[in-house]
Amino acid sequence: MIDNWSDVLPAVMVRSTQTNEAARCAVLLPVLSRLEGPLSLIEAGASAGLCLYPDRYSYRYDVGGRAAALDPDTGPSSVVIPCRIDGAALPTQLPDVVWRAGADLFPLDVTDQEQMEWLDALVWPEHEERRRRLHGAARIAAAEPAHLVRGDLITTIPELIDQAPDGSTVVVFHSAVLVYLQPEDRQRLVELMRAFPRVVWISNEGAGVLPAVTDQVRKPINGRTIVSVNGRARGLAGPHGQSYESL
Ligand SMILES: C[S@@+](CC[C@H](N)C(=O)[O-])C[C@H]1O[C@@H](n2cnc3c(N)ncnc32)[C@H](O)[C@@H]1O
């Protein structure tokens, strides 16, 4: 019988509930593919960093029933991401990524089998495709590990921006992360990004998370996330990257 749970919980709660969905790259690409490269990617709330490899995956876009394939220069990737998209947003090339970095309160190491088993355990049992994608993306990331740091995104992102290589376009992005922050901390991030006018800031977050972005959307959101660039709403995305509709 346990009398005092507070003695036990710190030992039990060694992990946090986390997901990392590489398929969200399909809805970041409409923006990333149109930026002048080379790109330095910095992800806030990166988890294991699997969204830092948009140039290493293959995409099979469905443009109103027409198939459009996009593969790395080296040929089709072992990770193939399907996504419905409108013609205006269809990416036609993969970005040239020269640096990959990220921050997370609990960054996961793709080379650590136990940590990857934990991410696997958090995928719903019937979501076989997501599980396969997780394993494939983790193998790709392990071959070329990103620079992941532990810490709150508000304090760590400026440090990472400073470390980005000269001559690259620096992109800070986050996906399904700000919902975990208090509203005042979300606003601190908005102000932080304003302080770096040369950095491209991409947000992919749920409705209401950034009210000033949500207010720009005139179409039904229907559970989708809003992709914005430097605070301007640009598209509506399926929560796991299944679809992208331009705004
Ligand atoms: C739902 S996961 C999304 C992971 C990844 N962005 C993706 O799209 O697959 C949210 C991540 O945000 C991280 N996170 C939450 N609050 C954070 C904060 N204040 N600073 C840094 N990371 C944070 C969590 O640890 C978790 O890894």
Coordinates of N, CA and C in Angstrom, one line a residue, residues 92-236:
T92 N 6.5 22.1 -55.8 CA 7.1 21.5 -57.0 C 8.5 21.1 -56.8
Q93 N 9.1 21.5 -55.7 CA 10.5 21.1 -55.4 C 10.7 20.9 -53.9
L94 N 11.7 20.2 -53.5 CA 12.0 20.0 -52.1 C 13.1 21.1 -51.7
P95 N 13.0 21.6 -50.5 CA 14.0 22.6 -50.1 C 15.4 22.1 -49.9
D96 N 16.4 23.0 -50.1 CA 17.8 22.6 -49.8 C 18.0 23.0 -48.3
V97 N 18.1 22.0 -47.4 CA 18.3 22.2 -46.0 C 19.7 22.0 -45.6
V98 N 20.3 23.0 -45.0 CA 21.8 22.9 -44.7 C 22.0 22.8 -43.1
W99 N 21.0 23.0 -42.4 CA 21.1 22.9 -40.9 C 19.8 22.6 -40.3
R100 N 19.8 21.7 -39.3 CA 18.5 21.2 -38.7 C 18.7 21.3 -37.2
A101 N 17.9 22.1 -36.5 CA 18.0 22.2 -35.1 C 16.6 22.3 -34.5
G102 N 16.5 22.0 -33.2 CA 15.2 22.0 -32.5 C 15.4 22.1 -31.0
A103 N 14.3 22.5 -30.4 CA 14.2 22.6 -28.9 C 13.0 21.9 -28.4
D104 N 13.1 21.2 -27.3 CA 11.9 20.6 -26.7 C 12.2 20.5 -25.2
L105 N 11.1 20.6 -24.4 CA 11.2 20.3 -23.0 C 11.7 18.9 -22.7
F106 N 11.3 18.0 -23.6 CA 11.7 16.6 -23.5 C 12.2 16.1 -24.8
P107 N 13.3 16.5 -25.3 CA 13.7 16.0 -26.7 C 14.0 14.5 -26.6
L108 N 13.6 13.8 -27.7 CA 13.8 12.4 -27.8 C 15.0 12.1 -28.7
D109 N 15.8 11.1 -28.4 CA 16.9 10.7 -29.2 C 16.6 9.6 -30.1
V110 N 16.6 9.8 -31.4 CA 16.2 8.8 -32.4 C 17.1 7.6 -32.4
T111 N 18.3 7.8 -31.8 CA 19.3 6.6 -31.8 C 19.1 5.8 -30.5
D112 N 18.2 6.2 -29.6 CA 18.0 5.5 -28.4 C 16.7 4.6 -28.5
Q113 N 16.9 3.3 -28.5 CA 15.8 2.3 -28.8 C 14.7 2.5 -27.8
E114 N 15.0 2.7 -26.6 CA 14.0 2.7 -25.5 C 13.1 4.0 -25.8
Q115 N 13.8 5.1 -26.1 CA 13.0 6.3 -26.3 C 12.1 6.2 -27.6
M116 N 12.6 5.5 -28.6 CA 11.8 5.3 -29.8 C 10.6 4.3 -29.5
E117 N 10.9 3.3 -28.6 CA 9.8 2.4 -28.2 C 8.7 3.2 -27.5
W118 N 9.1 4.2 -26.7 CA 8.1 5.0 -26.0 C 7.2 5.8 -27.0
L119 N 7.9 6.4 -28.1 CA 7.1 7.1 -29.1 C 6.1 6.1 -29.8
D120 N 6.6 4.9 -30.1 CA 5.9 3.9 -30.8 C 4.6 3.5 -29.9
A121 N 4.9 3.4 -28.6 CA 3.8 3.0 -27.7 C 2.7 4.1 -27.6
L122 N 3.0 5.3 -28.0 CA 2.0 6.4 -28.0 C 1.2 6.5 -29.2
V123 N 1.5 5.7 -30.3 CA 0.7 5.7 -31.5 C -0.4 4.7 -31.3
W124 N -1.6 5.2 -31.7 CA -2.8 4.3 -31.4 C -2.6 3.0 -32.1
P125 N -3.0 1.8 -31.5 CA -2.7 0.5 -32.0 C -3.1 0.3 -33.4
E126 N -4.3 0.9 -33.8 CA -4.8 0.6 -35.2 C -4.2 1.5 -36.2
H127 N -3.3 2.5 -35.8 CA -2.7 3.4 -36.8 C -1.4 2.9 -37.3
E128 N -1.5 1.8 -38.1 CA -0.3 1.1 -38.6 C 0.5 1.9 -39.5
E129 N -0.1 2.7 -40.3 CA 0.6 3.5 -41.3 C 1.5 4.6 -40.5
R130 N 0.9 5.2 -39.5 CA 1.6 6.1 -38.7 C 2.8 5.5 -38.0
R131 N 2.6 4.3 -37.6 CA 3.7 3.5 -36.9 C 4.9 3.2 -37.8
R132 N 4.5 2.8 -39.1 CA 5.5 2.5 -40.1 C 6.3 3.8 -40.4
R133 N 5.5 4.9 -40.5 CA 6.2 6.2 -40.9 C 7.1 6.6 -39.8
L134 N 6.7 6.4 -38.5 CA 7.5 6.8 -37.4 C 8.9 6.0 -37.4
H135 N 8.8 4.7 -37.7 CA 10.0 3.9 -37.7 C 10.9 4.4 -38.9
G136 N 10.3 4.6 -40.1 CA 11.1 5.0 -41.2 C 11.8 6.3 -41.0
A137 N 11.0 7.3 -40.5 CA 11.5 8.6 -40.3 C 12.6 8.6 -39.2
A138 N 12.4 7.8 -38.2 CA 13.5 7.7 -37.2 C 14.8 7.2 -37.8
R139 N 14.7 6.3 -38.7 CA 15.9 5.7 -39.3 C 16.6 6.8 -40.2
I140 N 15.8 7.6 -40.9 CA 16.3 8.7 -41.7 C 17.0 9.7 -40.8
A141 N 16.3 10.1 -39.7 CA 16.9 11.1 -38.7 C 18.2 10.6 -38.1
A142 N 18.2 9.3 -37.8 CA 19.3 8.7 -37.0 C 20.6 8.8 -37.9
A143 N 20.4 8.7 -39.2 CA 21.5 8.8 -40.2 C 22.2 10.1 -40.3
E144 N 21.5 11.1 -39.8 CA 21.9 12.5 -40.0 C 21.3 13.3 -38.8
P145 N 21.7 13.1 -37.5 CA 21.0 13.6 -36.4 C 21.0 15.2 -36.4
A146 N 19.8 15.7 -36.0 CA 19.7 17.1 -35.9 C 20.3 17.6 -34.6
H147 N 20.5 18.9 -34.5 CA 21.0 19.5 -33.2 C 19.8 19.8 -32.3
L148 N 19.5 18.9 -31.4 CA 18.3 19.1 -30.5 C 18.7 19.5 -29.1
V149 N 18.1 20.6 -28.6 CA 18.5 21.0 -27.2 C 17.2 20.9 -26.3
R150 N 17.5 20.7 -25.1 CA 16.5 20.6 -24.1 C 16.2 22.0 -23.5
G151 N 14.9 22.3 -23.4 CA 14.6 23.6 -22.8 C 13.3 24.2 -23.3
D152 N 12.9 25.2 -22.7 CA 11.6 25.9 -23.1 C 11.9 26.7 -24.4
L153 N 10.9 26.6 -25.3 CA 11.2 27.2 -26.6 C 11.4 28.7 -26.5
I154 N 10.9 29.4 -25.6 CA 11.0 30.9 -25.5 C 12.5 31.2 -25.2
T155 N 13.2 30.4 -24.4 CA 14.6 30.8 -24.1 C 15.5 30.1 -25.1
T156 N 15.2 29.0 -25.7 CA 16.2 28.3 -26.5 C 16.2 28.7 -28.0
I157 N 15.0 29.2 -28.5 CA 14.9 29.5 -29.9 C 15.9 30.7 -30.3
P158 N 16.0 31.8 -29.5 CA 16.9 32.8 -29.9 C 18.4 32.3 -29.9
E159 N 18.7 31.4 -29.0 CA 20.1 30.8 -29.0 C 20.3 30.0 -30.3
L160 N 19.3 29.3 -30.7 CA 19.5 28.5 -32.0 C 19.5 29.4 -33.2
I161 N 18.8 30.4 -33.2 CA 18.8 31.4 -34.3 C 20.2 31.9 -34.4
D162 N 20.8 32.3 -33.3 CA 22.2 32.8 -33.3 C 23.2 31.8 -33.9
Q163 N 22.9 30.5 -33.7 CA 23.9 29.5 -34.2 C 23.7 29.1 -35.7
A164 N 22.6 29.5 -36.3 CA 22.4 29.1 -37.7 C 23.5 29.6 -38.6
P165 N 23.9 28.8 -39.6 CA 25.0 29.2 -40.5 C 24.7 30.5 -41.3
D166 N 25.7 31.3 -41.4 CA 25.5 32.5 -42.3 C 25.2 32.1 -43.7
G167 N 24.5 33.0 -44.4 CA 24.2 32.7 -45.8 C 22.9 31.8 -46.0
S168 N 22.3 31.4 -44.9 CA 21.1 30.6 -45.1 C 19.9 31.4 -44.7
T169 N 18.7 31.0 -45.2 CA 17.4 31.6 -44.7 C 17.0 30.8 -43.5
V170 N 16.9 31.5 -42.4 CA 16.6 30.8 -41.1 C 15.0 30.8 -41.0
V171 N 14.6 29.6 -40.7 CA 13.1 29.3 -40.6 C 12.9 28.7 -39.2
V172 N 12.0 29.4 -38.4 CA 11.6 28.8 -37.2 C 10.1 28.3 -37.4
F173 N 9.9 27.1 -37.0 CA 8.5 26.6 -37.2 C 8.1 25.7 -36.0
H174 N 6.8 25.6 -35.8 CA 6.2 24.7 -34.8 C 4.9 24.2 -35.2
S175 N 4.6 23.0 -34.8 CA 3.4 22.2 -35.2 C 2.8 21.6 -34.0
A176 N 1.6 21.9 -33.6 CA 0.9 21.2 -32.5 C 1.7 21.3 -31.2
V177 N 2.2 22.5 -30.9 CA 3.0 22.8 -29.7 C 2.4 23.9 -28.9
L178 N 2.0 25.0 -29.5 CA 1.6 26.2 -28.7 C 0.4 25.9 -27.8
V179 N -0.4 24.9 -28.1 CA -1.6 24.6 -27.3 C -1.1 24.2 -25.9
Y180 N 0.1 23.8 -25.7 CA 0.6 23.4 -24.4 C 1.1 24.6 -23.6
L181 N 1.2 25.8 -24.2 CA 1.7 27.0 -23.6 C 0.5 27.8 -23.0
Q182 N 0.7 28.5 -22.0 CA -0.3 29.5 -21.5 C -0.4 30.6 -22.5
P183 N -1.6 31.2 -22.6 CA -1.8 32.3 -23.6 C -0.7 33.4 -23.5
E184 N -0.3 33.7 -22.3 CA 0.7 34.8 -22.2 C 2.1 34.3 -22.8
D185 N 2.3 33.1 -22.7 CA 3.6 32.6 -23.3 C 3.5 32.5 -24.8
R186 N 2.3 32.2 -25.3 CA 2.1 32.2 -26.8 C 2.4 33.6 -27.3
Q187 N 1.9 34.6 -26.6 CA 2.1 36.0 -27.0 C 3.5 36.3 -26.9
R188 N 4.3 35.8 -25.9 CA 5.7 36.1 -25.8 C 6.4 35.5 -27.0
L189 N 6.0 34.4 -27.5 CA 6.6 33.8 -28.7 C 6.3 34.7 -29.9
V190 N 5.1 35.2 -30.0 CA 4.7 36.1 -31.2 C 5.7 37.3 -31.1
E191 N 5.9 37.9 -29.9 CA 6.7 39.1 -29.8 C 8.2 38.7 -30.1
L192 N 8.6 37.5 -29.7 CA 9.9 37.1 -29.9 C 10.2 37.0 -31.4
M193 N 9.2 36.4 -32.2 CA 9.5 36.3 -33.6 C 9.5 37.6 -34.3
R194 N 8.7 38.6 -33.8 CA 8.7 39.9 -34.4 C 10.1 40.6 -34.2
A195 N 10.8 40.2 -33.2 CA 12.1 40.7 -32.9 C 13.2 40.2 -33.9
F196 N 12.8 39.2 -34.7 CA 13.7 38.6 -35.7 C 13.1 38.8 -37.1
P197 N 13.0 40.0 -37.6 CA 12.3 40.2 -38.9 C 12.9 39.4 -40.0
R198 N 14.1 39.0 -40.0 CA 14.7 38.3 -41.1 C 14.5 36.8 -41.0
V199 N 14.0 36.3 -39.9 CA 13.7 34.9 -39.7 C 12.2 34.7 -40.2
V200 N 12.1 33.6 -41.0 CA 10.7 33.2 -41.4 C 10.1 32.4 -40.3
W201 N 8.9 32.7 -39.9 CA 8.2 32.0 -38.8 C 7.0 31.3 -39.3
I202 N 7.0 30.0 -39.3 CA 5.9 29.2 -39.7 C 5.2 28.6 -38.5
S203 N 3.9 28.8 -38.4 CA 3.1 28.2 -37.3 C 2.1 27.3 -37.9
N204 N 2.0 26.1 -37.3 CA 0.9 25.1 -37.7 C 0.2 24.7 -36.4
E205 N -0.8 25.4 -36.1 CA -1.4 25.2 -34.8 C -3.0 25.2 -34.9
G206 N -3.6 24.7 -33.9 CA -5.1 24.5 -33.9 C -5.8 25.9 -33.8
A207 N -7.1 25.8 -34.2 CA -7.9 27.0 -34.1 C -7.9 27.6 -32.7
G208 N -7.8 28.9 -32.6 CA -7.9 29.6 -31.3 C -6.6 29.7 -30.6
V209 N -5.6 28.9 -31.0 CA -4.3 28.9 -30.3 C -3.6 30.3 -30.5
L210 N -3.6 30.8 -31.7 CA -3.1 32.2 -31.9 C -4.3 33.0 -32.4
P211 N -5.0 33.6 -31.5 CA -6.3 34.3 -31.9 C -6.1 35.2 -33.1
A212 N -5.1 36.0 -33.2 CA -4.9 36.9 -34.3 C -4.8 36.2 -35.6
V213 N -4.3 35.0 -35.6 CA -4.2 34.2 -36.9 C -5.6 33.6 -37.2
T214 N -6.2 33.0 -36.2 CA -7.6 32.4 -36.3 C -8.6 33.4 -36.9
D215 N -8.5 34.7 -36.4 CA -9.4 35.7 -36.8 C -9.4 36.0 -38.4
Q216 N -8.3 35.6 -39.0 CA -8.1 35.9 -40.4 C -8.8 34.8 -41.3
V217 N -9.2 33.7 -40.7 CA -9.7 32.6 -41.5 C -11.2 32.8 -41.7
R218 N -11.6 32.7 -43.0 CA -13.0 33.0 -43.4 C -13.7 31.7 -43.8
K219 N -12.9 30.5 -43.9 CA -13.5 29.3 -44.3 C -13.8 28.4 -43.0
P220 N -14.7 27.4 -43.1 CA -14.9 26.5 -42.0 C -13.6 25.8 -41.7
I221 N -13.2 25.8 -40.4 CA -11.9 25.2 -40.0 C -12.0 23.7 -39.8
N222 N -13.2 23.2 -39.3 CA -13.5 21.8 -39.2 C -12.4 21.0 -38.6
G223 N -11.8 21.3 -37.5 CA -10.8 20.5 -36.8 C -9.4 20.6 -37.4
R224 N -9.3 21.4 -38.4 CA -7.9 21.5 -39.1 C -7.0 22.4 -38.3
T225 N -5.8 22.4 -38.6 CA -4.8 23.3 -38.0 C -4.7 24.5 -39.0
I226 N -4.1 25.6 -38.5 CA -4.0 26.8 -39.4 C -2.5 27.0 -39.6
V227 N -2.1 27.0 -40.9 CA -0.7 27.2 -41.2 C -0.6 28.7 -41.5
S228 N 0.4 29.4 -40.8 CA 0.6 30.8 -41.0 C 2.0 31.1 -41.2
V229 N 2.3 32.2 -41.9 CA 3.7 32.6 -42.1 C 3.9 34.0 -41.7
N230 N 4.8 34.2 -40.7 CA 5.0 35.6 -40.1 C 3.6 36.2 -39.7
G231 N 2.8 35.3 -39.1 CA 1.5 35.8 -38.5 C 0.4 35.9 -39.5
R232 N 0.6 35.6 -40.8 CA -0.5 35.7 -41.8 C -1.0 34.3 -42.2
A233 N -2.3 34.1 -42.0 CA -2.8 32.7 -42.2 C -2.7 32.4 -43.7
R234 N -2.2 31.2 -44.0 CA -2.0 30.8 -45.4 C -2.7 29.5 -45.8
G235 N -3.0 28.6 -44.9 CA -3.7 27.4 -45.2 C -4.3 26.7 -44.1
L236 N -5.2 25.7 -44.4 CA -5.8 24.9 -43.4 C -5.3 23.5 -43.6

